[in-house]
Amino acid sequence: MSIADTASTAEAVVDEVLSAVVADRTVLEEVTAGILARGHVLLEDVPGTGKTLTARSLATALGLKFSRIQFTPDLMPSDVTGSYVFEEETGEFHFTPGPVFANVVLADEINRAPPKTQSALLEAMEERQVTVDGETHDLPDPFVVIATQNPVEQEGTFELPEAQRDRFMIKTSLGYPDADGTRELIDRRADRDRPDPTVEPIVDRETVRELQRVPEAVTVEGPVRDYIGAVCRATRTDGRVDVGVSPRGVQRLFEVSRARAVLEGRDYVVPDDVAHIAAPALAHRLVLTPEASVDGVSRRTVVDAVLDDVEVPAMEPPSAEQ
């Protein structure tokens, strides 16, 4: 599939999702870039902003199998991965897949489950497989986890450890709609006789796999590669940061920058692609110092400051011969 076809297809998917969800287009493009780059997405928002509807709508528009896991304090790892069940008729155990065996898995309110259950997603997210009773089972391809968490009502929740946050390629927020968006939300509901809006499939599973291969062919010139490295290294030397971007984070920024270029219809990455996607790709990976946390410094503020400080390379489009 060509870059132009991929860009137009991704735009059609975003348009279809926006027909059901009142949200900032930029946010949905960030999520789409994460999916194109084979990454996972973390949505942090207060209740009622459309996180579940967004995840379900994306899965439908992409023609992918969707499952939802409601994370609760009593959720067990086997409730996520599946388990072996004894079958009396045959006298044998057979594996019953859990809800993680879907193309798009919504891990709803992931911070409400205990760490042991949260960690059940780690192998699935990184290795795209699960191991149950010593047996390894491959997950479907494509496989995307869209996790949500509520930043309020933290009593009884379990904050995601740094190791798990680092496995999300993108962290973003839908936020509240503005005045026009709020009116549109009301108008849409008034024009429907059902509470839930409908979304039509734009592509199918095989097409999504093709779309995810396209960013691999995107050119990233040496100066842009150095820029990506410089931005990530600068987070480690900022005085407000205890732990900066990991090597995994460097790779993920590289990957999602290529996906961002594809969405813009280019077969090469420019520094603006990196800067545009840096905050959702890097901010959640930072561990701030206690002093910075007390002062109310946000991780995105740190990333924005780093982008201001790091010199942006001058770029020319790659030649046709390259």
Short mmCIF file of N, CA, C and O in Angstrom, two decimals, residues 29-109:
data_model
loop_
_atom_site.label_atom_id
_atom_site.label_comp_id
_atom_site.label_asym_id
_atom_site.label_seq_id
_atom_site.Cartn_x
_atom_site.Cartn_y
_atom_site.Cartn_z
N GLU A 29 -5.77 11.34 15.94
CA GLU A 29 -4.63 11.12 15.05
C GLU A 29 -3.43 10.57 15.82
O GLU A 29 -2.67 9.73 15.31
N GLU A 30 -3.25 11.04 17.07
CA GLU A 30 -2.17 10.50 17.90
C GLU A 30 -2.41 9.02 18.19
O GLU A 30 -1.48 8.20 18.10
N VAL A 31 -3.65 8.67 18.51
CA VAL A 31 -3.98 7.26 18.77
C VAL A 31 -3.79 6.44 17.51
O VAL A 31 -3.22 5.33 17.55
N THR A 32 -4.21 6.96 16.36
CA THR A 32 -4.06 6.25 15.10
C THR A 32 -2.59 6.05 14.75
O THR A 32 -2.19 4.98 14.26
N ALA A 33 -1.76 7.06 15.01
CA ALA A 33 -0.32 6.91 14.77
C ALA A 33 0.25 5.79 15.63
O ALA A 33 1.09 5.00 15.18
N GLY A 34 -0.20 5.72 16.89
CA GLY A 34 0.26 4.65 17.77
C GLY A 34 -0.11 3.29 17.23
O GLY A 34 0.69 2.34 17.28
N ILE A 35 -1.33 3.15 16.71
CA ILE A 35 -1.77 1.87 16.16
C ILE A 35 -1.00 1.53 14.89
O ILE A 35 -0.58 0.38 14.68
N LEU A 36 -0.77 2.52 14.02
CA LEU A 36 0.02 2.28 12.81
C LEU A 36 1.42 1.80 13.14
O LEU A 36 2.00 0.99 12.42
N ALA A 37 1.96 2.31 14.24
CA ALA A 37 3.32 1.93 14.66
C ALA A 37 3.34 0.68 15.53
O ALA A 37 4.35 0.37 16.15
N ARG A 38 2.23 -0.04 15.57
CA ARG A 38 2.10 -1.30 16.31
C ARG A 38 2.25 -1.10 17.81
O ARG A 38 2.78 -1.97 18.52
N GLY A 39 1.84 0.05 18.30
CA GLY A 39 1.98 0.35 19.72
C GLY A 39 0.67 0.23 20.47
O GLY A 39 -0.39 -0.03 19.90
N HIS A 40 0.76 0.44 21.78
CA HIS A 40 -0.40 0.43 22.67
C HIS A 40 -0.66 1.84 23.18
O HIS A 40 0.26 2.68 23.21
N VAL A 41 -1.89 2.09 23.59
CA VAL A 41 -2.32 3.46 23.92
C VAL A 41 -2.90 3.49 25.32
O VAL A 41 -3.66 2.60 25.71
N LEU A 42 -2.54 4.53 26.07
CA LEU A 42 -3.10 4.77 27.40
C LEU A 42 -3.90 6.06 27.36
O LEU A 42 -3.37 7.12 27.03
N LEU A 43 -5.20 5.97 27.68
CA LEU A 43 -6.07 7.14 27.74
C LEU A 43 -6.36 7.46 29.20
O LEU A 43 -6.88 6.62 29.93
N GLU A 44 -6.01 8.67 29.62
CA GLU A 44 -6.28 9.08 30.99
C GLU A 44 -7.27 10.23 30.96
O GLU A 44 -6.99 11.29 30.40
N ASP A 45 -8.44 10.00 31.57
CA ASP A 45 -9.48 11.01 31.56
C ASP A 45 -10.47 10.73 32.68
O ASP A 45 -10.56 9.60 33.17
N VAL A 46 -11.19 11.76 33.05
CA VAL A 46 -12.26 11.60 34.03
C VAL A 46 -13.39 10.80 33.38
O VAL A 46 -13.46 10.68 32.15
N PRO A 47 -14.31 10.23 34.18
CA PRO A 47 -15.40 9.43 33.62
C PRO A 47 -16.30 10.25 32.69
O PRO A 47 -16.48 11.46 32.87
N GLY A 48 -16.84 9.57 31.69
CA GLY A 48 -17.84 10.19 30.83
C GLY A 48 -17.31 10.97 29.66
O GLY A 48 -18.07 11.68 28.98
N THR A 49 -16.00 10.87 29.36
CA THR A 49 -15.45 11.64 28.25
C THR A 49 -15.39 10.84 26.95
O THR A 49 -14.92 11.35 25.94
N GLY A 50 -15.83 9.59 27.00
CA GLY A 50 -15.92 8.82 25.75
C GLY A 50 -14.76 7.88 25.50
O GLY A 50 -14.53 7.49 24.35
N LYS A 51 -14.03 7.49 26.53
CA LYS A 51 -12.87 6.61 26.33
C LYS A 51 -13.29 5.25 25.77
O LYS A 51 -12.71 4.75 24.81
N THR A 52 -14.30 4.65 26.41
CA THR A 52 -14.75 3.33 25.96
C THR A 52 -15.34 3.40 24.56
O THR A 52 -15.06 2.55 23.70
N LEU A 53 -16.16 4.42 24.30
CA LEU A 53 -16.76 4.58 22.98
C LEU A 53 -15.69 4.79 21.92
O LEU A 53 -15.79 4.25 20.81
N THR A 54 -14.64 5.54 22.25
CA THR A 54 -13.56 5.77 21.30
C THR A 54 -12.86 4.47 20.95
O THR A 54 -12.61 4.17 19.76
N ALA A 55 -12.53 3.66 21.96
CA ALA A 55 -11.84 2.39 21.71
C ALA A 55 -12.71 1.46 20.87
O ALA A 55 -12.24 0.84 19.91
N ARG A 56 -13.98 1.35 21.23
CA ARG A 56 -14.89 0.46 20.49
C ARG A 56 -15.08 0.95 19.06
O ARG A 56 -15.11 0.15 18.10
N SER A 57 -15.21 2.26 18.89
CA SER A 57 -15.41 2.82 17.55
C SER A 57 -14.19 2.61 16.67
O SER A 57 -14.31 2.31 15.47
N LEU A 58 -13.00 2.77 17.24
CA LEU A 58 -11.78 2.52 16.48
C LEU A 58 -11.71 1.08 16.02
O LEU A 58 -11.38 0.79 14.87
N ALA A 59 -12.01 0.15 16.93
CA ALA A 59 -11.97 -1.26 16.57
C ALA A 59 -12.96 -1.57 15.44
O ALA A 59 -12.63 -2.29 14.49
N THR A 60 -14.16 -0.99 15.53
CA THR A 60 -15.16 -1.23 14.49
C THR A 60 -14.74 -0.63 13.16
O THR A 60 -14.85 -1.29 12.11
N ALA A 61 -14.25 0.60 13.17
CA ALA A 61 -13.82 1.26 11.94
C ALA A 61 -12.66 0.51 11.28
O ALA A 61 -12.53 0.51 10.05
N LEU A 62 -11.82 -0.13 12.10
CA LEU A 62 -10.68 -0.88 11.57
C LEU A 62 -11.05 -2.32 11.23
O LEU A 62 -10.21 -3.08 10.75
N GLY A 63 -12.30 -2.71 11.49
CA GLY A 63 -12.73 -4.06 11.17
C GLY A 63 -12.07 -5.12 12.03
O GLY A 63 -11.85 -6.25 11.57
N LEU A 64 -11.77 -4.79 13.29
CA LEU A 64 -11.03 -5.69 14.17
C LEU A 64 -11.91 -6.23 15.29
O LEU A 64 -12.88 -5.58 15.71
N LYS A 65 -11.56 -7.42 15.78
CA LYS A 65 -12.27 -8.01 16.91
C LYS A 65 -11.95 -7.22 18.17
O LYS A 65 -10.79 -6.93 18.46
N PHE A 66 -13.00 -6.89 18.94
CA PHE A 66 -12.85 -6.03 20.11
C PHE A 66 -13.28 -6.78 21.36
O PHE A 66 -14.23 -7.58 21.34
N SER A 67 -12.55 -6.56 22.45
CA SER A 67 -12.98 -7.08 23.75
C SER A 67 -12.69 -6.05 24.82
O SER A 67 -11.77 -5.23 24.67
N ARG A 68 -13.47 -6.09 25.88
CA ARG A 68 -13.33 -5.13 26.97
C ARG A 68 -13.12 -5.89 28.27
O ARG A 68 -13.85 -6.82 28.58
N ILE A 69 -12.10 -5.47 29.02
CA ILE A 69 -11.84 -6.05 30.33
C ILE A 69 -12.03 -4.95 31.36
O ILE A 69 -11.32 -3.94 31.33
N GLN A 70 -12.99 -5.12 32.24
CA GLN A 70 -13.21 -4.16 33.32
C GLN A 70 -12.29 -4.53 34.48
O GLN A 70 -12.49 -5.55 35.14
N PHE A 71 -11.27 -3.73 34.71
CA PHE A 71 -10.32 -4.01 35.78
C PHE A 71 -10.93 -3.62 37.13
O PHE A 71 -11.39 -2.49 37.30
N THR A 72 -10.91 -4.57 38.04
CA THR A 72 -11.44 -4.37 39.39
C THR A 72 -10.46 -4.97 40.40
O THR A 72 -9.59 -5.76 40.02
N PRO A 73 -10.58 -4.60 41.68
CA PRO A 73 -9.63 -5.12 42.68
C PRO A 73 -9.62 -6.64 42.81
O PRO A 73 -8.61 -7.21 43.24
N ASP A 74 -10.70 -7.32 42.43
CA ASP A 74 -10.73 -8.78 42.57
C ASP A 74 -10.45 -9.51 41.27
O ASP A 74 -10.61 -10.73 41.18
N LEU A 75 -10.02 -8.78 40.22
CA LEU A 75 -9.72 -9.41 38.94
C LEU A 75 -8.43 -10.22 39.05
O LEU A 75 -7.41 -9.73 39.54
N MET A 76 -8.45 -11.46 38.58
CA MET A 76 -7.30 -12.35 38.64
C MET A 76 -6.58 -12.37 37.29
O MET A 76 -7.21 -12.13 36.24
N PRO A 77 -5.28 -12.69 37.28
CA PRO A 77 -4.56 -12.77 35.99
C PRO A 77 -5.23 -13.72 35.00
O PRO A 77 -5.27 -13.44 33.79
N SER A 78 -5.77 -14.85 35.49
CA SER A 78 -6.42 -15.80 34.58
C SER A 78 -7.68 -15.21 33.96
O SER A 78 -8.11 -15.67 32.89
N ASP A 79 -8.27 -14.21 34.61
CA ASP A 79 -9.44 -13.55 34.03
C ASP A 79 -9.05 -12.74 32.80
O ASP A 79 -9.91 -12.37 31.98
N VAL A 80 -7.77 -12.44 32.68
CA VAL A 80 -7.27 -11.68 31.54
C VAL A 80 -6.74 -12.62 30.45
O VAL A 80 -7.08 -12.50 29.27
N THR A 81 -5.88 -13.56 30.85
CA THR A 81 -5.18 -14.40 29.88
C THR A 81 -5.96 -15.63 29.47
O THR A 81 -5.76 -16.17 28.37
N GLY A 82 -6.84 -16.13 30.34
CA GLY A 82 -7.50 -17.39 30.10
C GLY A 82 -6.92 -18.47 30.99
O GLY A 82 -5.95 -18.24 31.73
N SER A 83 -7.47 -19.69 30.95
CA SER A 83 -7.01 -20.77 31.82
C SER A 83 -7.35 -22.11 31.20
O SER A 83 -8.12 -22.19 30.23
N TYR A 84 -6.77 -23.15 31.78
CA TYR A 84 -7.08 -24.52 31.36
C TYR A 84 -8.28 -25.03 32.15
O TYR A 84 -8.34 -24.89 33.37
N VAL A 85 -9.22 -25.62 31.44
CA VAL A 85 -10.45 -26.11 32.04
C VAL A 85 -10.54 -27.62 31.79
O VAL A 85 -10.28 -28.10 30.68
N PHE A 86 -10.89 -28.35 32.85
CA PHE A 86 -11.01 -29.81 32.73
C PHE A 86 -12.33 -30.17 32.04
O PHE A 86 -13.40 -29.68 32.41
N GLU A 87 -12.24 -31.01 31.04
CA GLU A 87 -13.41 -31.45 30.29
C GLU A 87 -13.71 -32.89 30.65
O GLU A 87 -12.93 -33.81 30.35
N GLU A 88 -14.83 -33.09 31.32
CA GLU A 88 -15.17 -34.42 31.82
C GLU A 88 -15.36 -35.44 30.70
O GLU A 88 -15.01 -36.61 30.85
N GLU A 89 -15.90 -35.02 29.57
CA GLU A 89 -16.17 -35.96 28.49
C GLU A 89 -14.91 -36.61 27.95
O GLU A 89 -14.89 -37.79 27.62
N THR A 90 -13.84 -35.82 27.85
CA THR A 90 -12.59 -36.35 27.30
C THR A 90 -11.57 -36.69 28.38
O THR A 90 -10.58 -37.36 28.11
N GLY A 91 -11.82 -36.19 29.60
CA GLY A 91 -10.85 -36.42 30.67
C GLY A 91 -9.57 -35.64 30.50
O GLY A 91 -8.53 -36.00 31.05
N GLU A 92 -9.62 -34.56 29.72
CA GLU A 92 -8.43 -33.75 29.44
C GLU A 92 -8.71 -32.28 29.75
O GLU A 92 -9.86 -31.85 29.83
N PHE A 93 -7.59 -31.55 29.93
CA PHE A 93 -7.69 -30.11 30.10
C PHE A 93 -7.57 -29.44 28.73
O PHE A 93 -6.74 -29.84 27.90
N HIS A 94 -8.36 -28.43 28.49
CA HIS A 94 -8.22 -27.65 27.27
C HIS A 94 -8.16 -26.18 27.63
O HIS A 94 -8.73 -25.74 28.63
N PHE A 95 -7.47 -25.42 26.79
CA PHE A 95 -7.25 -23.99 27.07
C PHE A 95 -8.45 -23.17 26.62
O PHE A 95 -8.90 -23.28 25.47
N THR A 96 -8.96 -22.37 27.52
CA THR A 96 -10.03 -21.43 27.20
C THR A 96 -9.45 -20.02 27.15
O THR A 96 -9.04 -19.47 28.18
N PRO A 97 -9.34 -19.42 25.98
CA PRO A 97 -8.72 -18.10 25.86
C PRO A 97 -9.48 -17.04 26.65
O PRO A 97 -10.71 -17.05 26.71
N GLY A 98 -8.74 -16.12 27.26
CA GLY A 98 -9.33 -15.00 27.96
C GLY A 98 -9.63 -13.84 27.02
O GLY A 98 -9.34 -13.91 25.81
N PRO A 99 -10.17 -12.76 27.53
CA PRO A 99 -10.54 -11.62 26.68
C PRO A 99 -9.36 -10.91 26.03
O PRO A 99 -9.56 -10.10 25.14
N VAL A 100 -8.12 -11.23 26.48
CA VAL A 100 -6.96 -10.61 25.85
C VAL A 100 -6.75 -11.12 24.43
O VAL A 100 -6.02 -10.51 23.64
N PHE A 101 -7.42 -12.21 24.08
CA PHE A 101 -7.29 -12.76 22.73
C PHE A 101 -8.25 -12.06 21.77
O PHE A 101 -9.25 -12.62 21.32
N ALA A 102 -7.96 -10.81 21.49
CA ALA A 102 -8.71 -10.00 20.54
C ALA A 102 -7.74 -9.06 19.86
O ALA A 102 -6.58 -8.93 20.28
N ASN A 103 -8.16 -8.43 18.78
CA ASN A 103 -7.27 -7.50 18.07
C ASN A 103 -7.13 -6.18 18.82
O ASN A 103 -6.04 -5.61 18.89
N VAL A 104 -8.24 -5.68 19.35
CA VAL A 104 -8.23 -4.45 20.14
C VAL A 104 -8.80 -4.79 21.51
O VAL A 104 -9.96 -5.18 21.63
N VAL A 105 -7.97 -4.65 22.54
CA VAL A 105 -8.38 -4.98 23.90
C VAL A 105 -8.48 -3.69 24.70
O VAL A 105 -7.49 -2.95 24.83
N LEU A 106 -9.66 -3.42 25.21
CA LEU A 106 -9.85 -2.26 26.08
C LEU A 106 -9.64 -2.70 27.53
O LEU A 106 -10.43 -3.48 28.07
N ALA A 107 -8.56 -2.23 28.14
CA ALA A 107 -8.30 -2.49 29.56
C ALA A 107 -8.87 -1.31 30.34
O ALA A 107 -8.18 -0.31 30.57
N ASP A 108 -10.12 -1.43 30.72
CA ASP A 108 -10.85 -0.30 31.29
C ASP A 108 -10.49 -0.12 32.76
O ASP A 108 -10.59 -1.04 33.56
N GLU A 109 -10.09 1.12 33.11
CA GLU A 109 -9.70 1.47 34.48
C GLU A 109 -8.61 0.52 34.99
O GLU A 109 -8.74 -0.10 36.04
#
